[in-house]
Amino acid sequence: MYLKEIRLGNIRPFSHTQIKFKKGINVVFGENGTGKTTILESIHLLSLGKSFKTAHPEEYIKKNQHRYKIQGKTNTDIKIQIEGTKTKKIIKVQEKTINKISNHIKTLPVVISTPDEIVYEGDQNKKKQKNLNKNICLCDLKYMQELKKFNLIIKQRNVAIKKNLD
């Protein structure tokens, strides 16, 4: 499966733009500041419900606008949509609202690795581990479920340790 087209509304430099993709390798090119990274960011938003660049929607909503909308369609005619404001977002697949992102990420799995995420040495272990876990979760739902359980156990352990130290 691949993304056949994407429509961007009020995302950074794009007011209303449609981009079509073909099977295989697609090349996005242009001058600096024309929206190449924004296209990738929009695909990531459709896939994972969040940006790889920022946690704050006001940073990707076009200036002087209050709402954004991204629509995607796969070659198998699956329609994905994410729309929102600075404080709320709604993800829909085939017009059905998605309540848990973990139920959605297998719809259009996307891996985008930025230079920050592929640092394999130095003091970036936490960032590296988070990126590796994200990519493995896209491939294996069981791993994602076990990782959620593990993180909950670690959180509970840390609360217990803190209580014992107080």
mmCIF file of C-alpha atoms in Angstrom:
data_model
loop_
_atom_site.group_PDB
_atom_site.id
_atom_site.type_symbol
_atom_site.label_atom_id
_atom_site.label_comp_id
_atom_site.label_asym_id
_atom_site.label_seq_id
_atom_site.Cartn_x
_atom_site.Cartn_y
_atom_site.Cartn_z
ATOM 1 C CA MET A 1 0.000 0.000 0.000
ATOM 2 C CA TYR A 2 1.156 3.552 -0.651
ATOM 3 C CA LEU A 3 -0.140 7.091 -0.318
ATOM 4 C CA LYS A 4 -1.700 8.072 -3.646
ATOM 5 C CA GLU A 5 -2.571 11.671 -2.830
ATOM 6 C CA ILE A 6 -2.531 14.188 -0.029
ATOM 7 C CA ARG A 7 -4.467 17.434 0.369
ATOM 8 C CA LEU A 8 -3.118 20.110 2.667
ATOM 9 C CA GLY A 9 -5.241 22.886 4.135
ATOM 10 C CA ASN A 10 -3.723 25.667 6.230
ATOM 11 C CA ILE A 11 -0.467 23.845 6.938
ATOM 12 C CA ARG A 12 2.536 26.199 7.028
ATOM 13 C CA PRO A 13 2.906 27.694 3.492
ATOM 14 C CA PHE A 14 -0.006 25.699 2.022
ATOM 15 C CA SER A 15 -3.558 27.086 1.967
ATOM 16 C CA HIS A 16 -5.187 24.476 -0.291
ATOM 17 C CA THR A 17 -2.805 22.121 -2.063
ATOM 18 C CA GLN A 18 -3.159 18.661 -3.563
ATOM 19 C CA ILE A 19 -0.150 16.446 -4.256
ATOM 20 C CA LYS A 20 -0.356 13.133 -6.117
ATOM 21 C CA PHE A 21 2.153 10.327 -5.686
ATOM 22 C CA LYS A 22 2.923 7.302 -7.837
ATOM 23 C CA LYS A 23 3.948 3.823 -6.807
ATOM 24 C CA GLY A 24 7.684 3.611 -6.180
ATOM 25 C CA ILE A 25 10.059 6.432 -5.392
ATOM 26 C CA ASN A 26 8.703 9.973 -5.472
ATOM 27 C CA VAL A 27 11.081 12.918 -5.320
ATOM 28 C CA VAL A 28 10.072 16.183 -3.661
ATOM 29 C CA PHE A 29 12.374 19.066 -4.526
ATOM 30 C CA GLY A 30 12.363 22.837 -4.472
ATOM 31 C CA GLU A 31 13.959 25.957 -3.056
ATOM 32 C CA ASN A 32 14.500 26.403 0.680
ATOM 33 C CA GLY A 33 11.325 27.334 2.531
ATOM 34 C CA THR A 34 8.890 26.118 -0.138
ATOM 35 C CA GLY A 35 7.338 23.319 1.958
ATOM 36 C CA LYS A 36 9.263 20.113 1.191
ATOM 37 C CA THR A 37 9.618 19.207 4.871
ATOM 38 C CA THR A 38 6.019 20.307 5.499
ATOM 39 C CA ILE A 39 4.851 17.679 3.000
ATOM 40 C CA LEU A 40 6.770 14.987 4.911
ATOM 41 C CA GLU A 41 5.470 16.346 8.210
ATOM 42 C CA SER A 42 1.894 16.190 6.877
ATOM 43 C CA ILE A 43 2.354 12.560 5.833
ATOM 44 C CA HIS A 44 3.698 11.825 9.329
ATOM 45 C CA LEU A 45 0.657 13.562 10.861
ATOM 46 C CA LEU A 46 -1.664 11.374 8.759
ATOM 47 C CA SER A 47 0.229 8.253 9.763
ATOM 48 C CA LEU A 48 0.960 8.770 13.458
ATOM 49 C CA GLY A 49 -1.301 11.646 14.428
ATOM 50 C CA LYS A 50 1.597 13.904 15.344
ATOM 51 C CA SER A 51 4.365 15.936 13.822
ATOM 52 C CA PHE A 52 7.982 14.796 13.876
ATOM 53 C CA LYS A 53 9.056 18.440 14.168
ATOM 54 C CA THR A 54 6.931 19.883 16.968
ATOM 55 C CA ALA A 55 4.405 18.998 19.644
ATOM 56 C CA HIS A 56 2.639 22.348 19.212
ATOM 57 C CA PRO A 57 0.021 22.587 16.435
ATOM 58 C CA GLU A 58 0.254 26.386 16.378
ATOM 59 C CA GLU A 59 3.694 25.914 14.829
ATOM 60 C CA TYR A 60 2.342 24.085 11.765
ATOM 61 C CA ILE A 61 -1.018 25.814 11.376
ATOM 62 C CA LYS A 62 -0.711 28.511 8.701
ATOM 63 C CA LYS A 63 -0.326 32.009 10.138
ATOM 64 C CA ASN A 64 -3.577 33.883 10.791
ATOM 65 C CA GLN A 65 -5.576 30.629 10.543
ATOM 66 C CA HIS A 66 -7.283 28.713 13.345
ATOM 67 C CA ARG A 67 -7.896 25.313 11.735
ATOM 68 C CA TYR A 68 -5.942 22.853 9.623
ATOM 69 C CA LYS A 69 -6.931 19.811 7.611
ATOM 70 C CA ILE A 70 -4.910 17.071 5.956
ATOM 71 C CA GLN A 71 -6.539 14.400 3.820
ATOM 72 C CA GLY A 72 -4.846 11.379 2.348
ATOM 73 C CA LYS A 73 -5.922 8.580 0.072
ATOM 74 C CA THR A 74 -4.067 5.316 -0.479
ATOM 75 C CA ASN A 75 -3.911 3.260 -3.636
ATOM 76 C CA THR A 76 -6.384 0.882 -1.948
ATOM 77 C CA ASP A 77 -8.842 3.800 -1.546
ATOM 78 C CA ILE A 78 -8.456 4.113 2.212
ATOM 79 C CA LYS A 79 -9.234 7.717 3.158
ATOM 80 C CA ILE A 80 -7.428 9.213 6.153
ATOM 81 C CA GLN A 81 -8.108 12.654 7.520
ATOM 82 C CA ILE A 82 -6.702 14.696 10.373
ATOM 83 C CA GLU A 83 -8.104 18.081 11.222
ATOM 84 C CA GLY A 84 -7.887 20.328 14.181
ATOM 85 C CA THR A 85 -7.148 23.544 15.952
ATOM 86 C CA LYS A 86 -4.389 24.587 18.329
ATOM 87 C CA THR A 87 -6.015 22.577 21.132
ATOM 88 C CA LYS A 88 -7.885 19.684 19.502
ATOM 89 C CA LYS A 89 -7.446 17.207 16.660
ATOM 90 C CA ILE A 90 -9.651 14.558 15.128
ATOM 91 C CA ILE A 91 -8.357 11.637 13.072
ATOM 92 C CA LYS A 92 -10.729 9.761 10.794
ATOM 93 C CA VAL A 93 -10.255 6.676 8.663
ATOM 94 C CA GLN A 94 -13.017 5.999 6.136
ATOM 95 C CA GLU A 95 -15.083 8.740 7.884
ATOM 96 C CA LYS A 96 -14.828 6.858 11.217
ATOM 97 C CA THR A 97 -13.261 8.762 14.144
ATOM 98 C CA ILE A 98 -10.175 7.142 15.678
ATOM 99 C CA ASN A 99 -10.113 7.288 19.480
ATOM 100 C CA LYS A 100 -6.775 5.576 20.130
ATOM 101 C CA ILE A 101 -3.700 6.255 18.035
ATOM 102 C CA SER A 102 -2.480 2.698 18.688
ATOM 103 C CA ASN A 103 -5.502 1.483 16.689
ATOM 104 C CA HIS A 104 -4.544 3.758 13.814
ATOM 105 C CA ILE A 105 -0.792 3.507 13.235
ATOM 106 C CA LYS A 106 -1.007 0.332 11.163
ATOM 107 C CA THR A 107 -3.326 2.059 8.651
ATOM 108 C CA LEU A 108 -0.504 3.945 6.924
ATOM 109 C CA PRO A 109 2.844 3.014 8.520
ATOM 110 C CA VAL A 110 5.480 5.662 7.840
ATOM 111 C CA VAL A 111 9.076 5.879 9.008
ATOM 112 C CA ILE A 112 10.776 9.247 8.746
ATOM 113 C CA SER A 113 14.288 9.477 10.136
ATOM 114 C CA THR A 114 15.712 12.926 10.687
ATOM 115 C CA PRO A 115 19.405 13.534 11.388
ATOM 116 C CA ASP A 116 18.515 14.092 15.072
ATOM 117 C CA GLU A 117 16.929 10.652 15.333
ATOM 118 C CA ILE A 118 19.748 8.650 13.813
ATOM 119 C CA VAL A 119 22.511 9.750 16.187
ATOM 120 C CA TYR A 120 24.036 6.514 17.426
ATOM 121 C CA GLU A 121 26.682 7.777 19.805
ATOM 122 C CA GLY A 122 27.113 10.312 22.557
ATOM 123 C CA ASP A 123 24.471 11.414 25.039
ATOM 124 C CA GLN A 124 21.514 10.810 22.698
ATOM 125 C CA ASN A 125 20.598 7.311 23.943
ATOM 126 C CA LYS A 126 17.094 8.274 25.095
ATOM 127 C CA LYS A 127 16.287 9.880 21.730
ATOM 128 C CA LYS A 128 17.794 6.951 19.824
ATOM 129 C CA GLN A 129 15.851 4.378 21.868
ATOM 130 C CA LYS A 130 12.584 6.295 21.405
ATOM 131 C CA ASN A 131 13.105 6.379 17.628
ATOM 132 C CA LEU A 132 13.951 2.662 17.451
ATOM 133 C CA ASN A 133 10.910 1.772 19.562
ATOM 134 C CA LYS A 134 8.652 3.932 17.360
ATOM 135 C CA ASN A 135 9.865 2.186 14.215
ATOM 136 C CA ILE A 136 9.562 -1.314 15.692
ATOM 137 C CA CYS A 137 6.032 -0.521 16.942
ATOM 138 C CA LEU A 138 5.015 0.244 13.364
ATOM 139 C CA CYS A 139 6.079 -3.251 12.340
ATOM 140 C CA ASP A 140 4.901 -5.235 15.349
ATOM 141 C CA LEU A 141 1.730 -4.446 17.332
ATOM 142 C CA LYS A 142 2.608 -7.036 19.985
ATOM 143 C CA TYR A 143 5.879 -5.195 20.632
ATOM 144 C CA MET A 144 3.912 -1.953 21.035
ATOM 145 C CA GLN A 145 1.553 -3.546 23.571
ATOM 146 C CA GLU A 146 4.455 -5.013 25.561
ATOM 147 C CA LEU A 147 6.318 -1.694 25.452
ATOM 148 C CA LYS A 148 3.241 0.076 26.864
ATOM 149 C CA LYS A 149 3.088 -2.453 29.721
ATOM 150 C CA PHE A 150 6.819 -2.071 30.381
ATOM 151 C CA ASN A 151 6.591 1.732 30.500
ATOM 152 C CA LEU A 152 3.649 1.533 32.924
ATOM 153 C CA ILE A 153 5.613 -0.807 35.202
ATOM 154 C CA ILE A 154 8.614 1.559 35.147
ATOM 155 C CA LYS A 155 6.340 4.497 36.026
ATOM 156 C CA GLN A 156 4.806 2.553 38.931
ATOM 157 C CA ARG A 157 8.263 1.483 40.127
ATOM 158 C CA ASN A 158 9.504 5.056 40.116
ATOM 159 C CA VAL A 159 6.477 6.239 42.140
ATOM 160 C CA ALA A 160 7.081 3.457 44.686
ATOM 161 C CA ILE A 161 10.797 4.323 44.979
ATOM 162 C CA LYS A 162 9.953 8.003 45.476
ATOM 163 C CA LYS A 163 7.427 7.160 48.211
ATOM 164 C CA ASN A 164 10.006 5.023 50.029
ATOM 165 C CA LEU A 165 12.606 7.821 49.871
ATOM 166 C CA ASP A 166 10.202 10.382 51.355
#
